[in-house]
PDB file of C-alpha atoms in Angstrom:
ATOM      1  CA  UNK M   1      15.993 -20.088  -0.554  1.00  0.00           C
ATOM      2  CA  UNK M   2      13.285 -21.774   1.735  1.00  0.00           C
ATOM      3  CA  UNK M   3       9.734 -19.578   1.708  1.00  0.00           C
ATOM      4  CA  UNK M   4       7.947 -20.213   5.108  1.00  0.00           C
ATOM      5  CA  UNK M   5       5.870 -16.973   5.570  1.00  0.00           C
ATOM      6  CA  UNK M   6       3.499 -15.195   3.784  1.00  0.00           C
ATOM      7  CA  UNK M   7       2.805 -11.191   3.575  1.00  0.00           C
ATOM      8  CA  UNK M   8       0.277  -9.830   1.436  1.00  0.00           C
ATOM      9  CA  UNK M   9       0.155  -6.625  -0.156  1.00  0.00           C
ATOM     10  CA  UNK M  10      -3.676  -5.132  -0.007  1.00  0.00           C
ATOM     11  CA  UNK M  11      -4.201  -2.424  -2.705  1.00  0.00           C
ATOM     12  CA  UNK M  12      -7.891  -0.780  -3.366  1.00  0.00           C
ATOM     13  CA  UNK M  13      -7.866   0.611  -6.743  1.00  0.00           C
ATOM     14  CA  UNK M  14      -8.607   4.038  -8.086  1.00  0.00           C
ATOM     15  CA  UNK M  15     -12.082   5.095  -9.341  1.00  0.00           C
ATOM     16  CA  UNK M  16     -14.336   8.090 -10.963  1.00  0.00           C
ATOM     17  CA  UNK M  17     -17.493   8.623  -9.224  1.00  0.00           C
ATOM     18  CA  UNK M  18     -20.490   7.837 -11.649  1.00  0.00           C
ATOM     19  CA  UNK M  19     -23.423   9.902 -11.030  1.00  0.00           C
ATOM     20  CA  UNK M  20     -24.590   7.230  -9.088  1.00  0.00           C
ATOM     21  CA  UNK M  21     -22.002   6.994  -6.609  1.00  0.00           C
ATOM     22  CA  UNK M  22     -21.687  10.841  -6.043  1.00  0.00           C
ATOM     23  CA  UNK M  23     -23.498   9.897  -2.328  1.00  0.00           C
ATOM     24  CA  UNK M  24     -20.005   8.580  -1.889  1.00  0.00           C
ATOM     25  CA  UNK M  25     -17.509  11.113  -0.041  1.00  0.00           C
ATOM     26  CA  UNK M  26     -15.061  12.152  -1.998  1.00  0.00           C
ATOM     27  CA  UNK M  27     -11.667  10.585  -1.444  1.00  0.00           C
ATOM     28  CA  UNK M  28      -7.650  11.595  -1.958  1.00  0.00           C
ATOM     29  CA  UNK M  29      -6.482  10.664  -5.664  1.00  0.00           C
ATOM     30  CA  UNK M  30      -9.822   9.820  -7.597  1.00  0.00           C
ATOM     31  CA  UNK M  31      -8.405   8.066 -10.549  1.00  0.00           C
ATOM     32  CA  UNK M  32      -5.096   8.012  -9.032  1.00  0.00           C
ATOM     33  CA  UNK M  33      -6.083   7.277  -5.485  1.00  0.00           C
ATOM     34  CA  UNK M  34      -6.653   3.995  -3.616  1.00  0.00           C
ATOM     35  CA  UNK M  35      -4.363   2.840  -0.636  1.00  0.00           C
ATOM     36  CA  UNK M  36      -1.672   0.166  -0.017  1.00  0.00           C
ATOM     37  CA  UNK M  37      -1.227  -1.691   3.062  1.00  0.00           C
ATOM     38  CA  UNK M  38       0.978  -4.634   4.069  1.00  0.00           C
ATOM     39  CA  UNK M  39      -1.334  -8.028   5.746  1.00  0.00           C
ATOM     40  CA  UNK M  40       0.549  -9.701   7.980  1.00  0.00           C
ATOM     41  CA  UNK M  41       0.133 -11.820  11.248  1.00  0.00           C
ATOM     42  CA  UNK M  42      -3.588 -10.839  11.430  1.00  0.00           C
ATOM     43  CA  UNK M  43      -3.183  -7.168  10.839  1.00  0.00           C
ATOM     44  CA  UNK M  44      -2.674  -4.710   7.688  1.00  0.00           C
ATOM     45  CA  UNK M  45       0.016  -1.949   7.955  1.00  0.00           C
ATOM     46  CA  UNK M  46       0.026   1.507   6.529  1.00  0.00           C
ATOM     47  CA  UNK M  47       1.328   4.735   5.637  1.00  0.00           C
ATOM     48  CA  UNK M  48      -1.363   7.617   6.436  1.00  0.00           C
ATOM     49  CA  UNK M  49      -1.080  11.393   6.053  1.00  0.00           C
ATOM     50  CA  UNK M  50      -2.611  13.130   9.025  1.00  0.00           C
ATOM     51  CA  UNK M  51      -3.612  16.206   7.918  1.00  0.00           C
ATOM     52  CA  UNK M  52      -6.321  16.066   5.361  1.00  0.00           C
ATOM     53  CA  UNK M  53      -6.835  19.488   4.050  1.00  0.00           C
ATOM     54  CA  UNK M  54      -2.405  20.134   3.045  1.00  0.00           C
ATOM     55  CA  UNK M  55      -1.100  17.398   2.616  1.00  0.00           C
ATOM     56  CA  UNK M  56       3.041  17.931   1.816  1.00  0.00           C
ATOM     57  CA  UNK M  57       4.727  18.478  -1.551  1.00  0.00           C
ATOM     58  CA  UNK M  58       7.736  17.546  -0.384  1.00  0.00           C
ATOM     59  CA  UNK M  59       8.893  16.139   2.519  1.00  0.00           C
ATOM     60  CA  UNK M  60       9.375  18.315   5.868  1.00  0.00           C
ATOM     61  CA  UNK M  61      12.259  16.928   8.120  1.00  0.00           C
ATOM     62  CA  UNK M  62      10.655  18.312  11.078  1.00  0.00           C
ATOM     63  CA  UNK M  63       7.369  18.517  11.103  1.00  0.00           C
ATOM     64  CA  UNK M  64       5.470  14.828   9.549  1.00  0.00           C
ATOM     65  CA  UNK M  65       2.503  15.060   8.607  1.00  0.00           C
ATOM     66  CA  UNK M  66       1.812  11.032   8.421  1.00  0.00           C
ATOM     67  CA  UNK M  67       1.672   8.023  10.700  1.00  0.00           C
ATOM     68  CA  UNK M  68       1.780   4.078   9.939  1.00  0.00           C
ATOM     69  CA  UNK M  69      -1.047   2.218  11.308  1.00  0.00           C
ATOM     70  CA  UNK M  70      -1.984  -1.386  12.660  1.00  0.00           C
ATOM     71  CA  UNK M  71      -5.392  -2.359  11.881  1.00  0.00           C
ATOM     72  CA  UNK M  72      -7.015  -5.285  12.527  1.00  0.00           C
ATOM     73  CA  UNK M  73      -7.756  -7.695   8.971  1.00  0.00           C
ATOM     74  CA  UNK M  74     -11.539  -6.656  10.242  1.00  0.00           C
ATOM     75  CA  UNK M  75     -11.331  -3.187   9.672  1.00  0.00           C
ATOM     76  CA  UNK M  76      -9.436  -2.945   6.449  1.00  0.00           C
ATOM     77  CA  UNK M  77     -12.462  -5.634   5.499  1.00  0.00           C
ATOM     78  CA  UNK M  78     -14.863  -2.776   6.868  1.00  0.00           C
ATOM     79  CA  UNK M  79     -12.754  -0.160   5.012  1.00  0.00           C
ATOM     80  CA  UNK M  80     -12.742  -1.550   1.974  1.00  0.00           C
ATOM     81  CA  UNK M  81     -16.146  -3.171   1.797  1.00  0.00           C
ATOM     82  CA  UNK M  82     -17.286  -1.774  -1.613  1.00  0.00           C
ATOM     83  CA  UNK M  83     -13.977  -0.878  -3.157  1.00  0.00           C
ATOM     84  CA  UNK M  84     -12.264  -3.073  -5.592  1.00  0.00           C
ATOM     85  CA  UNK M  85      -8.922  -4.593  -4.295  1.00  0.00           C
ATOM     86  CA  UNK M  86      -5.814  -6.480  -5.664  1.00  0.00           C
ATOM     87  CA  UNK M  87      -4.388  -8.461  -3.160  1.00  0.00           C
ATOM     88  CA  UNK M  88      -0.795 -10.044  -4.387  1.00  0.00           C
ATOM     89  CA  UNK M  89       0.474 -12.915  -1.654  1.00  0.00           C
ATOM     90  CA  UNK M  90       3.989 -12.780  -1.582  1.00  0.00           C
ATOM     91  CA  UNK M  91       6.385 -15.655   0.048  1.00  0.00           C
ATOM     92  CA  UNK M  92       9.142 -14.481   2.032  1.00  0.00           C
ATOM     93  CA  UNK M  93      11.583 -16.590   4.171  1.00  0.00           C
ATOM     94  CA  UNK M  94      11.803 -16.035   8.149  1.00  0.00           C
ATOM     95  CA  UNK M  95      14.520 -13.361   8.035  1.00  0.00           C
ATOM     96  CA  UNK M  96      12.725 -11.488   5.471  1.00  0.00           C
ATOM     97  CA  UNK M  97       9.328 -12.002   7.357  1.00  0.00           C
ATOM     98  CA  UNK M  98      11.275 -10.784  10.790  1.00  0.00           C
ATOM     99  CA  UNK M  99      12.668  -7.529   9.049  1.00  0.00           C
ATOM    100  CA  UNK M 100       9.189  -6.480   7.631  1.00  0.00           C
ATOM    101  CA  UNK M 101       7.948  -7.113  11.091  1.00  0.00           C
ATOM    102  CA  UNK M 102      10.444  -5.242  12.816  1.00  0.00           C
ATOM    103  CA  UNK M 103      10.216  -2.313  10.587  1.00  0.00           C
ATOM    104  CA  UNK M 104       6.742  -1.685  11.009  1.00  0.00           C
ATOM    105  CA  UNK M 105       6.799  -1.832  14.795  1.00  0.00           C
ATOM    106  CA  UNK M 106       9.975   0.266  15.002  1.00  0.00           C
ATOM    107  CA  UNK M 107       7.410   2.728  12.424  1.00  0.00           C
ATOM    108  CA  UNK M 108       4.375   2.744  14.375  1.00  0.00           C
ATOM    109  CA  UNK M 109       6.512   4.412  17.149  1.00  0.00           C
ATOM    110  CA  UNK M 110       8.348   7.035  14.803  1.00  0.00           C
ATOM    111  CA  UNK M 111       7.514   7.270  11.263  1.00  0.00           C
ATOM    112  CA  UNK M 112      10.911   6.440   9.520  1.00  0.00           C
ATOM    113  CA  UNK M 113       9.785   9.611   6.915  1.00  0.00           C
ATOM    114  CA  UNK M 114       7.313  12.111   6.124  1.00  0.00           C
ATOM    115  CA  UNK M 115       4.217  11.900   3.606  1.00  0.00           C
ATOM    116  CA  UNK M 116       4.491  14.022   0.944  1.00  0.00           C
ATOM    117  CA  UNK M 117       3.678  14.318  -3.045  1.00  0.00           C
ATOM    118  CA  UNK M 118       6.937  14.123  -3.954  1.00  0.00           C
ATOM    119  CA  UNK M 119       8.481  11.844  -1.055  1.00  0.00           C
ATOM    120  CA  UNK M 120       7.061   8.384   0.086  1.00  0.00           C
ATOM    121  CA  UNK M 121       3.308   7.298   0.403  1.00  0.00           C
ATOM    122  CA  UNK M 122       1.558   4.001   0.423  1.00  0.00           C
ATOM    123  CA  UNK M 123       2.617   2.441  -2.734  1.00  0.00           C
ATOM    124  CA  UNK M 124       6.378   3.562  -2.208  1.00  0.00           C
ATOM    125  CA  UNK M 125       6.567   3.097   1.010  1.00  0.00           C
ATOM    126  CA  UNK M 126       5.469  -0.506   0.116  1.00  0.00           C
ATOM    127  CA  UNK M 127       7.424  -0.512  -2.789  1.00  0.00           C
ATOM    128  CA  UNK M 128      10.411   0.859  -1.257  1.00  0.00           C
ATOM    129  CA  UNK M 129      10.567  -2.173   1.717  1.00  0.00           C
ATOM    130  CA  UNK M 130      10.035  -4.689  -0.602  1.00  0.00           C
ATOM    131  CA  UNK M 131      12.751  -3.971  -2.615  1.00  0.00           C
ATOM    132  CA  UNK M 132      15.372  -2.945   0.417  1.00  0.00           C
ATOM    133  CA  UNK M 133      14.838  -7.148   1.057  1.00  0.00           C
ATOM    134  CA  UNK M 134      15.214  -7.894  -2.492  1.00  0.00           C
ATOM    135  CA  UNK M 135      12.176  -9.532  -2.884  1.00  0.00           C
ATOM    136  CA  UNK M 136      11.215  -7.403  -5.469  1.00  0.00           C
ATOM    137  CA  UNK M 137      13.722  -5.603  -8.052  1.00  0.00           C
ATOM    138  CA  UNK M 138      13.150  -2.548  -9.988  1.00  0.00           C
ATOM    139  CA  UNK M 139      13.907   1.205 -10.583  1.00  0.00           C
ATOM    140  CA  UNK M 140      12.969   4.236  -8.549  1.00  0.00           C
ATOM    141  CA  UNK M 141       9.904   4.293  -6.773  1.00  0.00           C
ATOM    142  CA  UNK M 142       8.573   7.401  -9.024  1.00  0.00           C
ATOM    143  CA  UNK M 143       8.884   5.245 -12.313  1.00  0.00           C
ATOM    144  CA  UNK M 144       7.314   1.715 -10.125  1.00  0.00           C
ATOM    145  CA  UNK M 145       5.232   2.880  -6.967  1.00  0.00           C
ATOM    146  CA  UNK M 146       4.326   6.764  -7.403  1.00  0.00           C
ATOM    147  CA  UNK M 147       0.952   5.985  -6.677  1.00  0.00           C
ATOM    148  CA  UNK M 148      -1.046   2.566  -6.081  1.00  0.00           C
ATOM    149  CA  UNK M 149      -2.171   1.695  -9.538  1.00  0.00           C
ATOM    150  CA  UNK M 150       1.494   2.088 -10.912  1.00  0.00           C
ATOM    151  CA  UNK M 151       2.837  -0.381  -7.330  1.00  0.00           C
ATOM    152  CA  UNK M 152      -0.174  -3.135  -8.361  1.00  0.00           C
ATOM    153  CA  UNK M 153       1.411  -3.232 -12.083  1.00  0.00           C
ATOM    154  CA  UNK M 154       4.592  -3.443 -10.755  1.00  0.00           C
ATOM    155  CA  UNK M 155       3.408  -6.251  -8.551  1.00  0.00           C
ATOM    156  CA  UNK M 156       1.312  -8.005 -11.064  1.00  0.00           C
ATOM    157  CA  UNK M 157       4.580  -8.587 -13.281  1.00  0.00           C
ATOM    158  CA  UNK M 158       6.535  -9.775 -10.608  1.00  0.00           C
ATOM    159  CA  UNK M 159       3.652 -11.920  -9.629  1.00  0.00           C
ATOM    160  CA  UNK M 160       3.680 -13.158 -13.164  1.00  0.00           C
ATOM    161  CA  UNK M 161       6.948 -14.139 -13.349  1.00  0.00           C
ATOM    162  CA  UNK M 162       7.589 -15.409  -9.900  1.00  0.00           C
ATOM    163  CA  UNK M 163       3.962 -17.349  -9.456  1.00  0.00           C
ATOM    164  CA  UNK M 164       2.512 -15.813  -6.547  1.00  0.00           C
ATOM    165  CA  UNK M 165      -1.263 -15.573  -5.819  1.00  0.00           C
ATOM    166  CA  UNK M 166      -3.356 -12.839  -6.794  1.00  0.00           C
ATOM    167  CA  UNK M 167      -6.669 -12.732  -5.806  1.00  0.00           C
ATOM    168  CA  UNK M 168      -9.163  -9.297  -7.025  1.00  0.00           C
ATOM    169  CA  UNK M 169     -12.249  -8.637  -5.401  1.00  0.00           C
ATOM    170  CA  UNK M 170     -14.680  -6.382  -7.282  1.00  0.00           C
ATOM    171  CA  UNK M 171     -16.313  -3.158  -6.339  1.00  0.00           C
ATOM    172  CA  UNK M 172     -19.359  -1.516  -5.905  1.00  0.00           C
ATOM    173  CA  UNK M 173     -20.853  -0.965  -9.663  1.00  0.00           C
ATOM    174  CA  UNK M 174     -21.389   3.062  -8.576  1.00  0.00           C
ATOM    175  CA  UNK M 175     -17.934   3.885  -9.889  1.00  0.00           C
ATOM    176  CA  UNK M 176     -15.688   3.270 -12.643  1.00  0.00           C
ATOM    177  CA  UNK M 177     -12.155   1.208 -11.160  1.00  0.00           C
ATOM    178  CA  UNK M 178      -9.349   1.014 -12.812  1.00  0.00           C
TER     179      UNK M 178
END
């Protein structure tokens, strides 16, 4: 199989606040939090909840509660300015490349599912397209991708093995990453 395209998936890692870093707001997840987007052609894609205060246990077929979002590689820089970050680049061929492209524009229109605890969020919704392609393999999303620390170690091992780049940028000393 011939690799012509890159994607790279962008995760900012969970943290406790130090008493130093309590000026920072506080943020969904703590030590379990962070985000995961997908970089690719100049912009980072992701899976938001929309409403901050409830956010779903399980999924609601008719009313989501979530969005996917296109943001310019600027403002995830902006975004993630003091946070630490994992960012696995991942070679994919051109029909691979065309699907994740397609998906995410056919997502920013309708969200393909809702965002709930016990349903899809970044890391599986990540998680999940990657491995619909097969260019990942793996079990269910709750035991690989329930939330974005467990996605980067699933990543990391297939980076491992298959020799992709990984590239971690630190964070702001004010909290503890993991």
């Amino acid at each position: 199989m011939e690799y012509q395209d890159y994607i790279w998936v962008r995760i900012w890692h969970g943290y406790l606040r130090k008493a130093s870093g309590k000026n920072h707001p506080k943020e969904l997840g703590g030590l379990f939090g962070g985000h995961v987007v997908l970089q690719i052609e100049g912009h980072c894609y992701g899976f938001f909840y929309l409403n901050r205060k409830k956010i779903h246990v399980l999924p609601q077929a008719e009313k989501y509660s979530c969005e996917f979002q296109k943001q310019p590689i600027s403002e995830w820089e902006g975004i993630i300015a003091d946070k630490k970050e994992t960012t696995i680049c991942i070679p994919v061929n051109q029909k691979d490349y065309a699907q994740i492209l397609e998906f995410y524009e056919q997502a920013l229109k309708q969200a393909p599912y809702d965002y709930a605890m016990f349903g899809q969020r970044c890391a599986s919704s990540v998680y999940c397209l990657l491995k619909d392609l097969k260019i990942i393999t793996g079990p269910h999303y709750y035991l690989a991708a329930f939330y974005p620390d467990a996605l980067r170690r699933t990543l990391l091992k297939h980076a491992r093995k298959q020799n992709w780049k990984v590239v971690v940028k630190r964070g702001s000393t004010d909290r503890i990453w993991v």
